[in-house]
mmCIF file of C-alpha atoms in Angstrom:
data_model
loop_
_atom_site.group_PDB
_atom_site.id
_atom_site.type_symbol
_atom_site.label_atom_id
_atom_site.label_comp_id
_atom_site.label_asym_id
_atom_site.label_seq_id
_atom_site.Cartn_x
_atom_site.Cartn_y
_atom_site.Cartn_z
ATOM 1 C CA UNK A 2 -48.069 -57.331 72.813
ATOM 2 C CA UNK A 3 -51.079 -55.169 71.931
ATOM 3 C CA UNK A 4 -51.788 -54.857 68.225
ATOM 4 C CA UNK A 5 -52.222 -51.469 66.575
ATOM 5 C CA UNK A 6 -54.792 -51.478 63.762
ATOM 6 C CA UNK A 7 -53.494 -50.251 60.421
ATOM 7 C CA UNK A 8 -55.717 -48.568 57.842
ATOM 8 C CA UNK A 9 -54.707 -49.746 54.417
ATOM 9 C CA UNK A 10 -54.947 -47.318 51.465
ATOM 10 C CA UNK A 11 -56.996 -49.853 49.524
ATOM 11 C CA UNK A 12 -59.958 -49.163 51.828
ATOM 12 C CA UNK A 13 -60.337 -45.737 50.232
ATOM 13 C CA UNK A 14 -60.623 -47.090 46.689
ATOM 14 C CA UNK A 15 -64.365 -47.874 46.653
ATOM 15 C CA UNK A 16 -65.122 -44.319 47.791
ATOM 16 C CA UNK A 17 -62.854 -42.888 45.095
ATOM 17 C CA UNK A 18 -64.573 -44.992 42.458
ATOM 18 C CA UNK A 19 -68.004 -43.967 43.718
ATOM 19 C CA UNK A 20 -67.111 -40.288 43.489
ATOM 20 C CA UNK A 21 -65.540 -40.460 40.030
ATOM 21 C CA UNK A 22 -67.416 -38.429 37.438
ATOM 22 C CA UNK A 23 -68.888 -40.459 34.584
ATOM 23 C CA UNK A 24 -66.865 -40.305 31.388
ATOM 24 C CA UNK A 25 -68.161 -38.449 28.355
ATOM 25 C CA UNK A 26 -69.687 -40.563 25.645
ATOM 26 C CA UNK A 27 -67.563 -39.857 22.590
ATOM 27 C CA UNK A 28 -69.345 -40.439 19.291
ATOM 28 C CA UNK A 29 -66.937 -40.970 16.414
ATOM 29 C CA UNK A 30 -69.128 -43.433 14.525
ATOM 30 C CA UNK A 31 -72.707 -42.174 14.246
ATOM 31 C CA UNK A 32 -74.029 -45.694 13.546
ATOM 32 C CA UNK A 33 -75.362 -47.571 16.586
ATOM 33 C CA UNK A 34 -76.235 -51.251 16.107
ATOM 34 C CA UNK A 35 -78.545 -52.366 18.897
ATOM 35 C CA UNK A 36 -81.817 -54.177 19.577
ATOM 36 C CA UNK A 37 -85.393 -52.958 19.823
ATOM 37 C CA UNK A 38 -87.091 -55.698 21.819
ATOM 38 C CA UNK A 39 -85.394 -58.700 20.167
ATOM 39 C CA UNK A 40 -84.975 -57.217 16.685
ATOM 40 C CA UNK A 41 -81.585 -55.961 15.516
ATOM 41 C CA UNK A 42 -81.760 -52.329 14.380
ATOM 42 C CA UNK A 43 -79.240 -49.920 12.907
ATOM 43 C CA UNK A 44 -79.710 -46.426 14.330
ATOM 44 C CA UNK A 45 -78.269 -43.087 13.269
ATOM 45 C CA UNK A 46 -77.024 -41.036 16.230
ATOM 46 C CA UNK A 47 -77.526 -37.470 15.023
ATOM 47 C CA UNK A 48 -76.962 -34.244 17.001
ATOM 48 C CA UNK A 49 -80.084 -32.673 15.481
ATOM 49 C CA UNK A 50 -82.456 -35.596 16.067
ATOM 50 C CA UNK A 51 -85.125 -35.976 18.767
ATOM 51 C CA UNK A 52 -84.354 -37.668 22.067
ATOM 52 C CA UNK A 53 -87.144 -40.174 21.469
ATOM 53 C CA UNK A 54 -85.803 -43.008 19.300
ATOM 54 C CA UNK A 55 -87.787 -43.035 16.046
ATOM 55 C CA UNK A 56 -87.806 -46.168 13.887
ATOM 56 C CA UNK A 57 -89.110 -46.895 10.427
ATOM 57 C CA UNK A 58 -92.430 -48.730 10.173
ATOM 58 C CA UNK A 59 -90.609 -51.839 8.936
ATOM 59 C CA UNK A 60 -88.206 -51.851 11.905
ATOM 60 C CA UNK A 61 -91.066 -51.267 14.351
ATOM 61 C CA UNK A 62 -92.929 -54.246 12.867
ATOM 62 C CA UNK A 63 -89.834 -56.466 13.224
ATOM 63 C CA UNK A 64 -89.570 -55.357 16.854
ATOM 64 C CA UNK A 65 -93.204 -56.323 17.450
ATOM 65 C CA UNK A 66 -94.192 -52.828 18.573
ATOM 66 C CA UNK A 67 -97.947 -52.322 18.842
ATOM 67 C CA UNK A 68 -99.187 -48.757 18.521
ATOM 68 C CA UNK A 69 -100.590 -47.257 21.697
ATOM 69 C CA UNK A 70 -103.040 -44.369 22.026
ATOM 70 C CA UNK A 71 -100.361 -41.687 21.607
ATOM 71 C CA UNK A 72 -99.349 -40.651 18.114
ATOM 72 C CA UNK A 73 -96.322 -38.509 17.341
ATOM 73 C CA UNK A 74 -95.727 -35.787 14.791
ATOM 74 C CA UNK A 75 -92.619 -34.077 13.429
ATOM 75 C CA UNK A 76 -93.287 -30.809 11.645
ATOM 76 C CA UNK A 77 -91.068 -29.620 8.790
ATOM 77 C CA UNK A 78 -92.547 -26.234 7.895
ATOM 78 C CA UNK A 79 -96.167 -26.892 6.858
ATOM 79 C CA UNK A 80 -95.510 -30.628 6.378
ATOM 80 C CA UNK A 81 -96.443 -32.878 9.294
ATOM 81 C CA UNK A 82 -94.697 -36.255 9.395
ATOM 82 C CA UNK A 83 -97.150 -38.363 11.385
ATOM 83 C CA UNK A 84 -96.216 -41.474 13.330
ATOM 84 C CA UNK A 85 -97.199 -43.830 16.118
ATOM 85 C CA UNK A 86 -95.548 -44.761 19.397
ATOM 86 C CA UNK A 87 -95.394 -47.519 21.980
ATOM 87 C CA UNK A 88 -93.341 -48.531 24.982
ATOM 88 C CA UNK A 89 -90.679 -51.127 24.201
ATOM 89 C CA UNK A 90 -87.209 -52.218 25.242
ATOM 90 C CA UNK A 91 -84.248 -50.704 23.436
ATOM 91 C CA UNK A 92 -80.552 -50.379 24.201
ATOM 92 C CA UNK A 93 -78.983 -46.994 23.558
ATOM 93 C CA UNK A 94 -75.506 -47.695 24.853
ATOM 94 C CA UNK A 95 -76.717 -49.035 28.174
ATOM 95 C CA UNK A 96 -78.620 -52.183 29.105
ATOM 96 C CA UNK A 97 -81.908 -52.478 27.196
ATOM 97 C CA UNK A 98 -84.619 -50.622 29.071
ATOM 98 C CA UNK A 99 -88.255 -49.739 28.615
ATOM 99 C CA UNK A 100 -88.832 -46.388 26.965
ATOM 100 C CA UNK A 101 -91.199 -44.800 24.500
ATOM 101 C CA UNK A 102 -90.297 -45.521 20.881
ATOM 102 C CA UNK A 103 -91.814 -43.802 17.872
ATOM 103 C CA UNK A 104 -91.998 -44.839 14.242
ATOM 104 C CA UNK A 105 -92.908 -43.215 10.934
ATOM 105 C CA UNK A 106 -93.516 -44.361 7.366
ATOM 106 C CA UNK A 107 -90.625 -42.289 6.006
ATOM 107 C CA UNK A 108 -87.096 -42.905 7.351
ATOM 108 C CA UNK A 109 -85.409 -39.972 9.087
ATOM 109 C CA UNK A 110 -82.324 -40.621 6.952
ATOM 110 C CA UNK A 111 -81.859 -43.225 4.195
ATOM 111 C CA UNK A 112 -79.975 -46.403 5.044
ATOM 112 C CA UNK A 113 -80.986 -46.561 8.714
ATOM 113 C CA UNK A 114 -83.685 -48.352 10.719
ATOM 114 C CA UNK A 115 -84.113 -45.315 12.934
ATOM 115 C CA UNK A 116 -82.547 -42.338 14.649
ATOM 116 C CA UNK A 117 -81.886 -40.975 18.113
ATOM 117 C CA UNK A 118 -80.460 -37.657 19.287
ATOM 118 C CA UNK A 119 -78.066 -36.890 22.150
ATOM 119 C CA UNK A 120 -80.969 -36.261 24.523
ATOM 120 C CA UNK A 121 -82.027 -39.901 24.209
ATOM 121 C CA UNK A 122 -78.657 -41.388 25.125
ATOM 122 C CA UNK A 123 -78.197 -42.303 28.808
ATOM 123 C CA UNK A 124 -74.858 -40.520 29.191
ATOM 124 C CA UNK A 125 -74.841 -37.078 30.876
ATOM 125 C CA UNK A 126 -72.367 -35.689 28.318
ATOM 126 C CA UNK A 127 -72.448 -36.738 24.655
ATOM 127 C CA UNK A 128 -69.577 -35.448 22.531
ATOM 128 C CA UNK A 129 -69.549 -35.774 18.755
ATOM 129 C CA UNK A 130 -65.878 -35.965 17.768
ATOM 130 C CA UNK A 131 -65.634 -34.540 14.248
ATOM 131 C CA UNK A 132 -61.840 -34.662 13.925
ATOM 132 C CA UNK A 133 -58.715 -34.598 16.100
ATOM 133 C CA UNK A 134 -58.454 -31.648 18.491
ATOM 134 C CA UNK A 135 -55.830 -28.938 17.941
ATOM 135 C CA UNK A 136 -54.098 -26.747 20.541
ATOM 136 C CA UNK A 137 -55.145 -23.478 18.867
ATOM 137 C CA UNK A 138 -58.878 -24.172 19.182
ATOM 138 C CA UNK A 139 -61.284 -22.459 21.529
ATOM 139 C CA UNK A 140 -64.515 -23.637 23.116
ATOM 140 C CA UNK A 141 -67.715 -21.651 23.537
ATOM 141 C CA UNK A 142 -70.772 -22.546 25.604
ATOM 142 C CA UNK A 143 -74.252 -22.175 24.113
ATOM 143 C CA UNK A 144 -77.321 -22.456 26.391
ATOM 144 C CA UNK A 145 -79.291 -25.597 25.562
ATOM 145 C CA UNK A 146 -83.029 -26.171 25.479
ATOM 146 C CA UNK A 147 -85.035 -29.039 24.035
ATOM 147 C CA UNK A 148 -88.287 -29.007 22.093
ATOM 148 C CA UNK A 149 -90.204 -30.521 25.002
ATOM 149 C CA UNK A 150 -93.201 -32.704 24.273
ATOM 150 C CA UNK A 151 -96.012 -34.739 25.742
ATOM 151 C CA UNK A 152 -93.682 -37.331 27.242
ATOM 152 C CA UNK A 153 -91.134 -34.952 28.743
ATOM 153 C CA UNK A 154 -87.799 -34.018 27.221
ATOM 154 C CA UNK A 155 -88.115 -36.066 24.038
ATOM 155 C CA UNK A 156 -87.396 -33.322 21.524
ATOM 156 C CA UNK A 157 -84.183 -32.280 19.842
ATOM 157 C CA UNK A 158 -81.407 -30.579 21.821
ATOM 158 C CA UNK A 159 -81.073 -27.032 20.485
ATOM 159 C CA UNK A 160 -78.741 -24.179 21.277
ATOM 160 C CA UNK A 161 -80.398 -20.832 21.983
ATOM 161 C CA UNK A 162 -78.861 -17.516 20.890
ATOM 162 C CA UNK A 163 -80.219 -13.984 21.201
ATOM 163 C CA UNK A 164 -80.172 -11.852 18.043
ATOM 164 C CA UNK A 165 -81.542 -8.300 18.278
ATOM 165 C CA UNK A 166 -83.329 -9.228 21.489
ATOM 166 C CA UNK A 167 -85.088 -12.249 19.951
ATOM 167 C CA UNK A 168 -84.383 -15.948 20.594
ATOM 168 C CA UNK A 169 -82.834 -17.909 17.748
ATOM 169 C CA UNK A 170 -82.461 -21.669 17.983
ATOM 170 C CA UNK A 171 -79.378 -23.381 16.591
ATOM 171 C CA UNK A 172 -79.324 -27.054 15.686
ATOM 172 C CA UNK A 173 -76.415 -29.143 14.392
ATOM 173 C CA UNK A 174 -76.638 -31.621 11.518
ATOM 174 C CA UNK A 175 -74.052 -34.066 10.235
ATOM 175 C CA UNK A 176 -76.436 -35.257 7.503
ATOM 176 C CA UNK A 177 -76.601 -32.084 5.417
ATOM 177 C CA UNK A 178 -73.751 -29.996 4.072
ATOM 178 C CA UNK A 179 -75.497 -26.618 3.829
ATOM 179 C CA UNK A 180 -76.586 -24.363 6.680
ATOM 180 C CA UNK A 181 -80.339 -23.732 6.447
ATOM 181 C CA UNK A 182 -82.512 -21.142 8.218
ATOM 182 C CA UNK A 183 -86.287 -21.140 8.540
ATOM 183 C CA UNK A 184 -87.997 -18.107 7.009
ATOM 184 C CA UNK A 185 -88.431 -16.439 10.402
ATOM 185 C CA UNK A 186 -84.771 -16.980 11.265
ATOM 186 C CA UNK A 187 -83.777 -15.602 7.849
ATOM 187 C CA UNK A 188 -85.775 -12.439 8.539
ATOM 188 C CA UNK A 189 -84.027 -11.979 11.889
ATOM 189 C CA UNK A 190 -80.574 -12.545 10.380
ATOM 190 C CA UNK A 191 -81.249 -10.291 7.385
ATOM 191 C CA UNK A 192 -82.346 -7.453 9.640
ATOM 192 C CA UNK A 193 -79.408 -7.860 12.030
ATOM 193 C CA UNK A 194 -76.638 -8.447 9.480
ATOM 194 C CA UNK A 195 -77.805 -6.762 6.272
ATOM 195 C CA UNK A 196 -79.131 -9.762 4.367
ATOM 196 C CA UNK A 197 -80.290 -10.044 0.762
ATOM 197 C CA UNK A 198 -81.734 -12.975 -1.171
ATOM 198 C CA UNK A 199 -80.368 -14.273 -4.463
ATOM 199 C CA UNK A 200 -82.878 -15.025 -7.190
ATOM 200 C CA UNK A 201 -81.929 -18.715 -7.219
ATOM 201 C CA UNK A 202 -84.756 -21.044 -6.253
ATOM 202 C CA UNK A 203 -84.213 -24.660 -5.324
ATOM 203 C CA UNK A 204 -85.347 -27.376 -2.953
ATOM 204 C CA UNK A 205 -83.369 -28.771 -0.035
ATOM 205 C CA UNK A 206 -84.077 -32.026 1.765
ATOM 206 C CA UNK A 207 -84.484 -31.460 5.494
ATOM 207 C CA UNK A 208 -85.338 -34.766 7.262
ATOM 208 C CA UNK A 209 -87.770 -37.665 6.715
ATOM 209 C CA UNK A 210 -87.392 -37.100 2.970
ATOM 210 C CA UNK A 211 -89.236 -33.764 3.163
ATOM 211 C CA UNK A 212 -87.964 -31.127 0.730
ATOM 212 C CA UNK A 213 -88.612 -27.413 1.176
ATOM 213 C CA UNK A 214 -88.043 -24.415 -1.146
ATOM 214 C CA UNK A 215 -84.873 -22.431 -0.418
ATOM 215 C CA UNK A 216 -82.991 -19.396 -1.695
ATOM 216 C CA UNK A 217 -79.466 -18.197 -0.967
ATOM 217 C CA UNK A 218 -79.265 -15.571 1.783
ATOM 218 C CA UNK A 219 -76.176 -13.335 1.692
ATOM 219 C CA UNK A 220 -75.197 -11.291 4.748
ATOM 220 C CA UNK A 221 -73.269 -8.019 4.508
ATOM 221 C CA UNK A 222 -71.871 -8.614 8.009
ATOM 222 C CA UNK A 223 -71.020 -12.081 9.327
ATOM 223 C CA UNK A 224 -73.341 -13.947 11.647
ATOM 224 C CA UNK A 225 -70.912 -15.327 14.225
ATOM 225 C CA UNK A 226 -71.326 -18.231 16.617
ATOM 226 C CA UNK A 227 -68.051 -18.188 18.507
ATOM 227 C CA UNK A 228 -65.343 -19.086 15.962
ATOM 228 C CA UNK A 229 -67.900 -19.750 13.194
ATOM 229 C CA UNK A 230 -68.606 -16.800 10.878
ATOM 230 C CA UNK A 231 -71.375 -17.181 8.291
ATOM 231 C CA UNK A 232 -71.991 -14.815 5.394
ATOM 232 C CA UNK A 233 -73.916 -17.215 3.125
ATOM 233 C CA UNK A 234 -76.628 -19.730 3.989
ATOM 234 C CA UNK A 235 -79.906 -21.072 2.631
ATOM 235 C CA UNK A 236 -83.268 -19.626 3.662
ATOM 236 C CA UNK A 237 -86.432 -21.732 3.719
ATOM 237 C CA UNK A 238 -88.532 -18.992 2.204
ATOM 238 C CA UNK A 239 -92.001 -19.976 3.462
ATOM 239 C CA UNK A 240 -91.453 -22.062 6.607
ATOM 240 C CA UNK A 241 -92.475 -20.557 9.978
ATOM 241 C CA UNK A 242 -92.637 -17.070 8.521
ATOM 242 C CA UNK A 243 -92.292 -15.495 5.105
ATOM 243 C CA UNK A 244 -88.962 -14.279 3.742
ATOM 244 C CA UNK A 245 -90.470 -12.262 0.883
ATOM 245 C CA UNK A 246 -89.659 -9.063 2.771
ATOM 246 C CA UNK A 247 -85.891 -9.577 2.390
ATOM 247 C CA UNK A 248 -84.424 -7.402 -0.350
ATOM 248 C CA UNK A 249 -83.134 -9.101 -3.494
ATOM 249 C CA UNK A 250 -79.371 -9.283 -3.998
ATOM 250 C CA UNK A 251 -78.016 -6.602 -6.306
ATOM 251 C CA UNK A 252 -80.504 -3.951 -5.175
ATOM 252 C CA UNK A 253 -79.558 -0.814 -3.258
ATOM 253 C CA UNK A 254 -82.331 -0.002 -0.793
ATOM 254 C CA UNK A 255 -83.099 3.572 0.149
ATOM 255 C CA UNK A 256 -81.514 4.329 3.565
ATOM 256 C CA UNK A 257 -84.982 4.938 5.020
ATOM 257 C CA UNK A 258 -86.505 1.842 3.441
ATOM 258 C CA UNK A 259 -87.625 -0.970 5.699
ATOM 259 C CA UNK A 260 -85.840 -3.823 3.966
ATOM 260 C CA UNK A 261 -87.145 -6.688 6.102
ATOM 261 C CA UNK A 262 -90.819 -7.031 6.888
ATOM 262 C CA UNK A 263 -92.890 -9.823 8.381
ATOM 263 C CA UNK A 264 -96.553 -10.480 7.658
ATOM 264 C CA UNK A 265 -98.490 -10.780 10.889
ATOM 265 C CA UNK A 266 -97.150 -12.115 14.152
ATOM 266 C CA UNK A 267 -94.821 -15.073 14.286
ATOM 267 C CA UNK A 268 -93.560 -17.263 17.074
ATOM 268 C CA UNK A 269 -89.865 -16.450 17.440
ATOM 269 C CA UNK A 270 -89.386 -19.738 19.290
ATOM 270 C CA UNK A 271 -89.719 -21.452 15.902
ATOM 271 C CA UNK A 272 -86.890 -19.414 14.366
ATOM 272 C CA UNK A 273 -84.101 -21.895 13.764
ATOM 273 C CA UNK A 274 -80.782 -22.245 11.962
ATOM 274 C CA UNK A 275 -79.442 -25.729 11.251
ATOM 275 C CA UNK A 276 -75.651 -25.683 10.972
ATOM 276 C CA UNK A 277 -74.460 -28.200 8.379
ATOM 277 C CA UNK A 278 -71.133 -29.918 7.817
ATOM 278 C CA UNK A 279 -69.591 -26.994 5.904
ATOM 279 C CA UNK A 280 -70.152 -24.583 8.797
ATOM 280 C CA UNK A 281 -68.690 -27.158 11.204
ATOM 281 C CA UNK A 282 -65.637 -27.922 9.045
ATOM 282 C CA UNK A 283 -63.361 -25.955 11.392
ATOM 283 C CA UNK A 284 -64.693 -27.674 14.515
ATOM 284 C CA UNK A 285 -63.298 -30.724 16.267
ATOM 285 C CA UNK A 286 -66.281 -31.473 18.504
ATOM 286 C CA UNK A 287 -69.823 -30.613 19.527
ATOM 287 C CA UNK A 288 -70.606 -31.682 23.094
ATOM 288 C CA UNK A 289 -74.033 -31.821 24.737
ATOM 289 C CA UNK A 290 -73.661 -31.390 28.502
ATOM 290 C CA UNK A 291 -77.146 -32.274 29.697
ATOM 291 C CA UNK A 292 -76.712 -31.638 33.458
ATOM 292 C CA UNK A 293 -75.244 -28.182 32.743
ATOM 293 C CA UNK A 294 -77.772 -27.538 29.915
ATOM 294 C CA UNK A 295 -74.955 -26.364 27.657
ATOM 295 C CA UNK A 296 -73.726 -27.177 24.160
ATOM 296 C CA UNK A 297 -69.945 -26.850 23.969
ATOM 297 C CA UNK A 298 -68.618 -26.059 20.511
ATOM 298 C CA UNK A 299 -64.853 -26.454 19.990
ATOM 299 C CA UNK A 300 -63.461 -24.939 16.786
ATOM 300 C CA UNK A 301 -60.479 -23.155 15.278
#
């Protein structure tokens, strides 16, 4: 009797597995314990950090990294945090692989051997889970761009908004509570939303232990990023611009008065707002979809 071949359903399984989309990497614990070469290191995974892993000098020495010809620099206003770099093996959630690693004298954040941002992780989508999701939340998409750099896309992953026809970068930080704007960003926000500066003067730590002078910026109309509405934030008064042209709180400017002025030309690409934990308190997640070049913010 002739035999009739039968195609079993199991034959389709390898194809189904091959076509399955990779799962998101969900970050609930921002501490990543891994190895740089053969040295154990404790990294901070931070949404506002560069894609290039950056170690402390001590951790780089333990890993046996030898500085190559390419230095690195991270600018915080007028302060340049200088460092060195080399190619070494490091695991960032995948098998250890060769990649460029930087290091600096000052730690990015205390208590860690180094830091890496979502752009440096191998997963196409990196989602920072801040709390449990709720059914009444909504998600907005923010176009994403990185800082670029000599070695390709090694910079931080920033959102890009348009305020009064000018680009404004948005970065997310789980290390600081306050929301902080550079001076140029403060000028843009003050002009667009009726901002005034309080007379308080303080210093705020940004990253790498660098502190910069800040004042409280109050907005008459909220600066909204999807569900987030900000009426108060800190302005770095002299970084990448000069915020002296913002009117002081408690004054009533003449209707024809130009309240916000800028001295000379400035590069609007440097205008940046870093959203801190307080601004993100109503959000359940911040997801970095690298193939789509989008940051997805899910909040109440």
